[in-house]
Structures are given as C-alpha cells and as structure tokens.
Coordinates of N, CA, C and O in Angstrom, one line a residue:
M1 N 13.5 -31.4 21.3 CA 12.1 -31.6 20.6 C 12.2 -30.0 19.9 O 12.0 -29.9 18.2
P2 N 12.6 -29.2 20.2 CA 12.4 -28.2 19.1 C 13.1 -27.4 17.9 O 12.8 -26.8 17.0
I3 N 14.3 -28.7 17.6 CA 14.1 -28.8 15.8 C 12.9 -29.2 15.0 O 12.0 -28.8 14.4
K4 N 12.2 -30.2 16.0 CA 10.9 -29.8 15.1 C 10.0 -29.0 15.4 O 9.1 -28.7 13.6
K5 N 10.3 -28.0 15.6 CA 9.2 -26.9 16.1 C 10.4 -25.7 15.2 O 9.0 -25.4 14.3
K6 N 11.0 -25.8 14.9 CA 11.8 -25.2 14.3 C 12.0 -25.7 12.7 O 11.4 -24.5 11.7
A7 N 11.2 -27.0 12.4 CA 11.3 -26.8 10.5 C 9.5 -26.6 10.9 O 9.2 -26.4 9.8
A8 N 8.6 -26.5 11.7 CA 7.7 -26.5 11.7 C 6.8 -25.3 10.7 O 6.2 -24.3 10.9
N9 N 7.8 -24.5 12.1 CA 7.5 -22.7 11.8 C 8.3 -22.6 10.6 O 7.4 -21.6 9.8
S10 N 9.0 -23.0 10.2 CA 9.7 -22.8 8.9 C 8.6 -23.0 8.0 O 8.3 -22.2 6.9
V11 N 8.0 -24.4 7.8 CA 7.4 -24.3 6.7 C 6.0 -23.7 6.6 O 5.3 -23.0 5.5
T12 N 5.6 -23.4 7.9 CA 4.5 -22.1 8.3 C 5.0 -20.5 7.3 O 3.5 -20.5 6.8
L13 N 6.0 -20.2 7.7 CA 6.2 -19.0 7.0 C 6.4 -19.2 5.6 O 5.6 -18.2 5.5
A14 N 6.8 -20.0 5.4 CA 6.7 -20.2 3.8 C 5.7 -20.5 3.1 O 5.8 -19.6 2.5
H15 N 4.6 -21.0 3.6 CA 3.6 -21.2 3.4 C 2.9 -19.7 3.4 O 1.8 -19.2 2.6
A16 N 2.8 -19.2 4.5 CA 2.2 -17.5 4.5 C 2.9 -16.5 3.7 O 2.3 -15.8 3.8
A17 N 3.6 -16.7 3.4 CA 4.7 -16.2 2.1 C 3.7 -16.4 0.9 O 3.6 -15.0 0.3
A18 N 4.0 -17.7 0.7 CA 3.0 -17.8 -0.1 C 2.4 -17.4 -0.8 O 1.6 -17.1 -1.8
L19 N 1.2 -17.7 0.5 CA 0.0 -16.6 0.4 C -0.6 -15.3 0.0 O -0.6 -14.9 -0.3
R20 N 0.9 -15.0 0.4 CA 1.3 -13.5 0.5 C 1.4 -12.9 -0.8 O 1.0 -11.8 -1.1
E21 N 2.3 -13.6 -1.7 CA 2.9 -13.4 -2.6 C 1.4 -13.4 -4.2 O 0.6 -12.8 -5.3
R22 N 0.4 -13.7 -3.6 CA -1.6 -13.7 -4.4 C -2.0 -13.2 -3.9 O -2.7 -13.1 -4.5
E23 N -1.7 -12.4 -2.6 CA -3.5 -11.4 -2.0 C -2.5 -10.8 -3.1 O -2.1 -10.0 -3.4
T24 N -4.8 -10.3 -4.0 CA -5.0 -9.5 -3.9 C -5.0 -7.9 -3.4 O -5.5 -8.0 -2.3
Y25 N -4.5 -7.1 -3.8 CA -4.5 -5.7 -2.9 C -5.3 -4.4 -3.6 O -5.4 -4.1 -4.8
V26 N -5.5 -4.3 -2.6 CA -7.5 -3.1 -3.2 C -7.3 -2.1 -2.3 O -7.1 -1.6 -1.1
L27 N -6.5 -0.7 -3.3 CA -6.1 0.4 -2.8 C -7.1 1.9 -3.9 O -8.2 1.0 -4.9
R28 N -6.8 2.3 -2.6 CA -8.4 4.3 -3.5 C -6.9 5.2 -2.7 O -6.4 4.7 -2.0
L29 N -6.7 5.5 -3.9 CA -6.8 6.8 -3.6 C -7.2 8.3 -4.2 O -7.4 8.4 -4.5
Y30 N -6.8 8.7 -2.5 CA -7.7 10.0 -2.3 C -7.0 10.5 -2.5 O -6.3 11.5 -2.4
I31 N -7.9 12.0 -4.5 CA -6.7 13.0 -4.2 C -7.9 14.1 -4.8 O -9.0 14.5 -4.8
T32 N -7.4 15.2 -4.4 CA -7.5 16.7 -4.5 C -7.2 17.2 -5.8 O -6.9 18.9 -6.0
G33 N -8.5 17.0 -6.3 CA -8.9 17.5 -8.3 C -7.2 17.2 -8.5 O -6.2 16.3 -8.4
M34 N -6.9 18.3 -10.0 CA -5.4 17.6 -10.8 C -4.6 18.9 -10.4 O -4.8 19.1 -11.5
T35 N -4.2 18.6 -9.1 CA -3.3 19.3 -9.2 C -1.8 18.4 -9.0 O -1.9 17.8 -8.8
P36 N -0.6 19.5 -9.2 CA 0.7 18.3 -9.4 C 1.4 17.4 -8.6 O 1.5 16.8 -8.9
K37 N 0.4 17.8 -7.1 CA 0.5 17.1 -6.1 C -0.1 15.7 -6.4 O 0.1 14.2 -6.7
S38 N -1.1 15.7 -6.5 CA -2.3 15.2 -7.2 C -1.4 14.0 -8.0 O -1.7 13.1 -7.9
A39 N -1.7 14.8 -9.1 CA -0.5 13.7 -10.9 C 0.3 13.1 -10.3 O 0.4 11.9 -10.3
R40 N 1.6 13.7 -9.4 CA 2.3 13.4 -9.2 C 2.4 12.1 -8.1 O 2.6 10.5 -8.1
A41 N 0.7 12.0 -7.2 CA 1.1 11.1 -7.0 C 0.9 9.4 -7.0 O 0.7 8.7 -6.5
I42 N -0.7 9.5 -8.2 CA -1.4 8.9 -9.2 C 0.0 8.4 -10.0 O -0.1 6.6 -9.0
A43 N 1.0 9.5 -10.0 CA 2.2 8.3 -10.7 C 3.0 7.3 -10.3 O 4.0 6.3 -10.0
N44 N 3.1 7.6 -8.6 CA 4.0 7.8 -7.8 C 2.9 6.3 -7.5 O 4.1 4.9 -7.1
V45 N 1.8 5.8 -7.1 CA 1.3 4.7 -6.3 C 1.2 3.4 -8.0 O 1.4 2.9 -7.9
K46 N 1.3 4.6 -9.0 CA 0.8 3.2 -10.6 C 2.4 2.5 -10.1 O 2.2 1.6 -10.6
N47 N 3.0 3.1 -10.5 CA 4.9 3.0 -10.6 C 4.6 2.0 -9.8 O 5.5 0.7 -9.5
L48 N 5.1 1.9 -8.2 CA 5.2 1.2 -6.7 C 3.8 0.5 -7.4 O 5.1 -0.8 -7.2
C49 N 3.0 0.2 -7.3 CA 1.8 -0.8 -7.8 C 2.5 -1.6 -9.0 O 3.2 -3.2 -8.2
M50 N 3.7 -1.0 -10.2 CA 3.7 -1.7 -11.0 C 5.0 -2.6 -10.6 O 4.3 -4.2 -10.8
H51 N 5.7 -2.1 -9.8 CA 6.5 -2.5 -9.8 C 6.8 -4.0 -8.5 O 6.9 -4.7 -8.8
Y52 N 5.5 -3.5 -7.4 CA 6.2 -5.0 -6.6 C 4.1 -5.6 -6.6 O 4.9 -6.7 -5.6
L53 N 3.8 -5.0 -7.4 CA 2.4 -5.5 -7.4 C 2.8 -6.9 -8.2 O 0.9 -7.4 -8.2
Q54 N 2.9 -5.8 -9.1 CA 3.3 -6.8 -10.5 C 1.4 -7.7 -11.0 O 1.0 -8.5 -10.4
G55 N 0.1 -6.8 -11.4 CA -1.4 -7.7 -11.3 C -1.7 -8.0 -10.0 O -3.1 -8.3 -10.8
R56 N -1.3 -7.8 -9.3 CA -2.8 -7.7 -8.2 C -3.1 -7.1 -7.3 O -3.3 -7.3 -5.8
Y57 N -3.1 -6.2 -8.2 CA -4.2 -5.2 -7.2 C -4.7 -4.6 -8.3 O -4.6 -4.9 -9.3
K58 N -5.6 -3.4 -7.7 CA -7.1 -2.8 -7.8 C -7.2 -1.4 -7.1 O -6.9 -1.3 -6.0
L59 N -6.7 -0.5 -7.9 CA -6.7 0.8 -7.7 C -7.6 1.9 -8.0 O -7.6 1.4 -9.5
K60 N -7.4 2.6 -7.4 CA -9.4 3.2 -7.2 C -8.9 4.8 -6.7 O -8.6 4.9 -5.7
V61 N -8.6 5.3 -8.0 CA -8.2 7.3 -7.3 C -9.6 7.7 -7.4 O -10.9 8.2 -8.3
I62 N -10.3 8.5 -6.2 CA -11.0 8.8 -6.9 C -10.7 10.7 -5.4 O -9.6 11.1 -5.1
D63 N -11.3 11.5 -6.3 CA -11.2 12.7 -6.1 C -12.4 13.5 -5.5 O -13.4 13.3 -5.4
I64 N -12.1 14.5 -4.1 CA -13.5 14.6 -3.2 C -13.0 15.8 -3.3 O -14.4 15.5 -2.9
C65 N -13.1 16.5 -4.3 CA -13.5 17.1 -5.5 C -15.2 17.5 -5.6 O -15.4 17.5 -5.7
R66 N -15.4 16.4 -6.1 CA -16.0 15.6 -6.9 C -17.2 14.9 -5.8 O -18.4 14.6 -7.0
Q67 N -16.5 14.2 -5.2 CA -17.0 12.9 -4.5 C -16.8 13.5 -3.6 O -16.4 12.4 -3.0
P68 N -17.5 14.5 -2.8 CA -16.7 14.9 -1.0 C -17.0 14.1 -0.1 O -16.7 13.7 1.3
R69 N -18.8 13.3 -0.1 CA -19.6 12.0 0.6 C -17.9 11.2 1.0 O -18.3 10.5 1.6
L70 N -17.7 10.6 -0.3 CA -16.7 9.6 -0.2 C -16.0 9.8 0.4 O -15.2 8.9 1.9
A71 N -14.7 10.4 1.0 CA -13.5 11.3 1.5 C -14.5 11.5 3.0 O -13.8 11.0 3.6
R72 N -15.9 11.5 2.8 CA -16.1 12.7 4.9 C -16.7 10.4 5.0 O -16.4 9.7 6.3
G73 N -16.9 9.5 4.0 CA -17.4 8.0 4.6 C -16.0 7.6 5.5 O -16.2 6.5 6.3
E74 N -14.7 7.8 5.1 CA -13.2 7.5 4.7 C -12.5 7.7 5.9 O -11.6 7.2 6.8
Q75 N -13.1 9.0 6.2 CA -12.3 10.3 7.8 C -11.2 10.2 6.5 O -10.1 10.4 7.5
I76 N -11.0 10.7 5.8 CA -10.3 11.5 4.8 C -10.0 12.9 5.3 O -10.3 13.4 5.4
I77 N -8.9 13.5 5.7 CA -8.8 14.5 6.8 C -7.5 15.0 5.8 O -7.0 16.7 6.1
A78 N -6.4 14.7 4.8 CA -5.8 15.3 3.8 C -5.8 14.5 3.0 O -6.5 13.2 2.2
A79 N -5.2 15.6 1.6 CA -4.7 14.6 0.3 C -3.8 14.7 0.1 O -3.0 16.3 0.3
P80 N -3.3 14.2 -0.6 CA -3.6 13.0 -1.2 C -2.9 11.5 0.4 O -2.0 11.4 0.8
T81 N -4.4 11.0 -0.4 CA -4.4 9.3 0.6 C -4.6 8.2 0.6 O -5.6 8.1 -0.3
L82 N -4.1 7.5 0.5 CA -4.0 5.9 0.0 C -4.8 5.4 1.7 O -3.9 5.2 2.1
V83 N -5.7 4.5 0.8 CA -6.8 3.0 1.4 C -5.7 1.8 1.2 O -6.4 2.1 0.1
K84 N -5.5 1.5 2.0 CA -5.5 0.2 1.4 C -6.1 -1.1 2.2 O -6.1 -1.1 3.6
E85 N -7.3 -1.9 1.6 CA -8.5 -2.5 2.1 C -8.8 -2.9 1.9 O -8.6 -3.7 3.6
L86 N -7.3 -3.7 1.6 CA -7.2 -5.0 1.8 C -5.5 -6.1 0.8 O -5.4 -4.9 -0.2
P87 N -5.9 -6.4 1.7 CA -5.8 -7.6 2.5 C -5.1 -6.2 4.1 O -5.2 -5.5 3.7
L88 N -6.3 -7.2 4.6 CA -6.7 -6.6 6.3 C -5.3 -6.3 7.2 O -4.4 -7.5 7.0
P89 N -4.4 -5.6 7.7 CA -6.2 -4.5 7.9 C -5.3 -3.5 7.6 O -4.6 -3.3 6.4
L90 N -6.5 -2.7 7.5 CA -7.1 -1.4 7.1 C -5.9 -0.6 7.0 O -5.5 -0.3 8.5
R91 N -4.6 0.3 6.1 CA -4.0 1.1 6.4 C -4.1 2.6 5.5 O -5.0 2.4 4.4
K92 N -3.5 3.6 6.0 CA -3.9 4.7 5.1 C -2.5 5.7 5.5 O -1.2 5.4 6.9
L93 N -1.9 5.7 3.8 CA -1.2 7.1 4.7 C -1.2 7.8 3.0 O -1.4 8.0 2.8
I94 N -0.7 9.4 4.2 CA -1.1 10.1 4.0 C 0.6 11.2 2.3 O 1.1 10.5 3.7
G95 N -0.1 11.9 2.0 CA 2.0 12.1 0.4 C 1.2 11.8 -0.3 O 0.3 10.6 -1.7
D96 N 2.5 12.1 -1.0 CA 2.4 12.0 -3.1 C 3.6 10.7 -3.4 O 3.4 10.2 -4.6
M97 N 3.2 9.4 -2.2 CA 4.0 8.7 -2.2 C 5.4 8.4 -2.6 O 5.6 6.4 -3.2
S98 N 5.6 9.1 -2.3 CA 7.4 9.4 -2.8 C 9.2 8.2 -2.6 O 9.7 8.2 -2.8
D99 N 8.4 8.2 -1.3 CA 9.4 7.4 -0.4 C 9.0 5.7 -0.7 O 7.5 5.7 0.8
T100 N 9.5 5.2 -1.3 CA 9.8 3.9 -1.9 C 9.5 2.6 -0.8 O 8.3 2.7 0.5
A101 N 10.1 3.2 0.9 CA 9.6 2.8 2.0 C 9.2 2.3 3.1 O 8.4 1.7 3.3
R102 N 8.4 3.5 2.6 CA 7.0 4.1 3.6 C 5.5 3.5 3.1 O 5.3 3.1 3.1
F103 N 6.1 3.9 1.4 CA 4.9 3.2 0.9 C 4.9 2.0 1.2 O 3.7 1.4 1.6
L104 N 6.0 1.1 0.9 CA 6.2 -0.7 1.0 C 5.6 -1.1 2.9 O 4.8 -1.6 3.1
I105 N 6.5 -0.2 3.5 CA 6.5 -0.6 5.0 C 4.1 -0.1 5.8 O 3.3 -1.2 5.6
G106 N 3.6 0.7 4.6 CA 2.6 1.1 4.2 C 0.7 0.3 4.2 O 0.4 0.2 5.1
I107 N 2.2 -0.6 3.6 CA 1.0 -1.2 2.7 C 1.5 -3.4 2.9 O 0.9 -3.6 2.6
D108 N 2.5 -2.9 4.3 CA 2.4 -3.9 4.8 C 3.0 -5.7 4.0 O 2.9 -6.5 3.9
L109 N 4.2 -4.9 3.3 CA 4.7 -6.0 1.8 C 6.1 -5.7 2.5 O 6.4 -6.2 2.3
Q110 N 6.9 -5.0 3.1 CA 8.2 -4.6 3.8 C 7.5 -4.6 5.4 O 7.6 -3.6 5.5
P111 N 8.5 -5.4 6.2 CA 7.8 -5.2 7.7 C 9.2 -3.9 8.5 O 10.6 -3.2 7.2
E112 N 8.8 -3.2 9.2 CA 9.5 -2.3 9.4 C 10.9 -2.0 10.0 O 11.5 -1.0 9.5
N113 N 11.7 -2.8 10.6 CA 12.6 -3.2 10.8 C 13.9 -3.5 9.3 O 15.6 -3.5 10.3
T114 N 12.9 -3.7 7.7 CA 14.3 -3.9 7.6 C 14.3 -2.9 6.4 O 13.8 -2.0 6.7
C115 N 15.2 -3.3 5.8 CA 15.8 -1.9 5.2 C 15.9 -1.7 3.9 O 16.0 -2.7 3.1
V116 N 15.3 -0.9 3.3 CA 15.0 -0.6 2.2 C 15.1 0.9 1.3 O 15.0 1.8 2.6
Q117 N 15.9 0.7 0.5 CA 16.7 2.0 0.1 C 15.5 3.3 -0.5 O 14.6 3.2 -1.7
S118 N 14.2 4.6 -0.1 CA 13.7 4.7 -1.0 C 14.7 5.9 -1.2 O 15.6 6.1 -1.8
N119 N 13.5 6.5 -2.7 CA 13.5 7.2 -3.3 C 14.1 9.1 -3.2 O 15.3 9.4 -3.3
E120 N 13.8 9.3 -1.3 CA 14.7 10.1 -0.7 C 15.8 10.6 -1.0 O 17.2 10.6 -0.8
D121 N 16.6 8.8 -0.2 CA 17.8 8.8 0.1 C 18.3 8.4 -1.3 O 20.1 9.0 -1.4
T122 N 17.5 8.4 -3.2 CA 18.6 8.7 -4.1 C 18.6 10.4 -4.9 O 19.4 9.7 -5.8
A123 N 17.9 10.7 -4.1 CA 17.8 12.5 -4.6 C 19.0 13.1 -4.1 O 19.9 12.6 -3.4

C-alpha cells in the first residue's frame, strides 16, 4: 500500500505546485519619500517580481510620508517594508529587497531549506 500512497502524494504535490504557479500575488511596498533606499527598494521589488512572478502580481507603492494612516493601519514600524497580502499567509519583509533568497523565502516562493544564491553572495 505505501506505493499507492506515494503516488497520490506526488499527484497532490504536482497539483499544488501547478496552482501556486497561477496564483496572483498582491504586494504593498511602504516607503518613506523618494530617498535612495526607497528608490532602490522599488527597483528591486519590481525587478524580482518581473523575474519570478511574470505578470502574476499586483504591486502598490505607498509613501507613508504622504499617507501615514495606511502605515498605521498595517502596523508598519520600519521602511521600506514589503507586505505580501495574497496568497495567504500575510508576510512582511523589511529592507530594500536586495537579497534575492530572502525575498523568495519571505513571499513563500522558495522553501527556507533550499539554497538560492542571493545578490549579496555575488557582490
């Protein structure tokens, strides 16, 4: 019987992976004005999304200097902060998103126990 169970698990995993590849990611990036760090975070998030999510994402950039109530509602305590609203679970990442591995793990595109070469490793 273990063989049948293993085959069923493989089908379930393949189905889950196929669904994950079609999910739309809803992201919000909280920044503080157009500082160099904010600009870098915007560019990094856009590049990573274009590369890894290829049209399966919605990104909203929110300047908390102009819209402080939105930051309070999300309990944003540092900027830049990326909030992954969907797919669940909700995740928050702080920083300029220059570490590719941390970004992928943070938005649940890459399991924590796998190795991904980060931008910091190549610099």
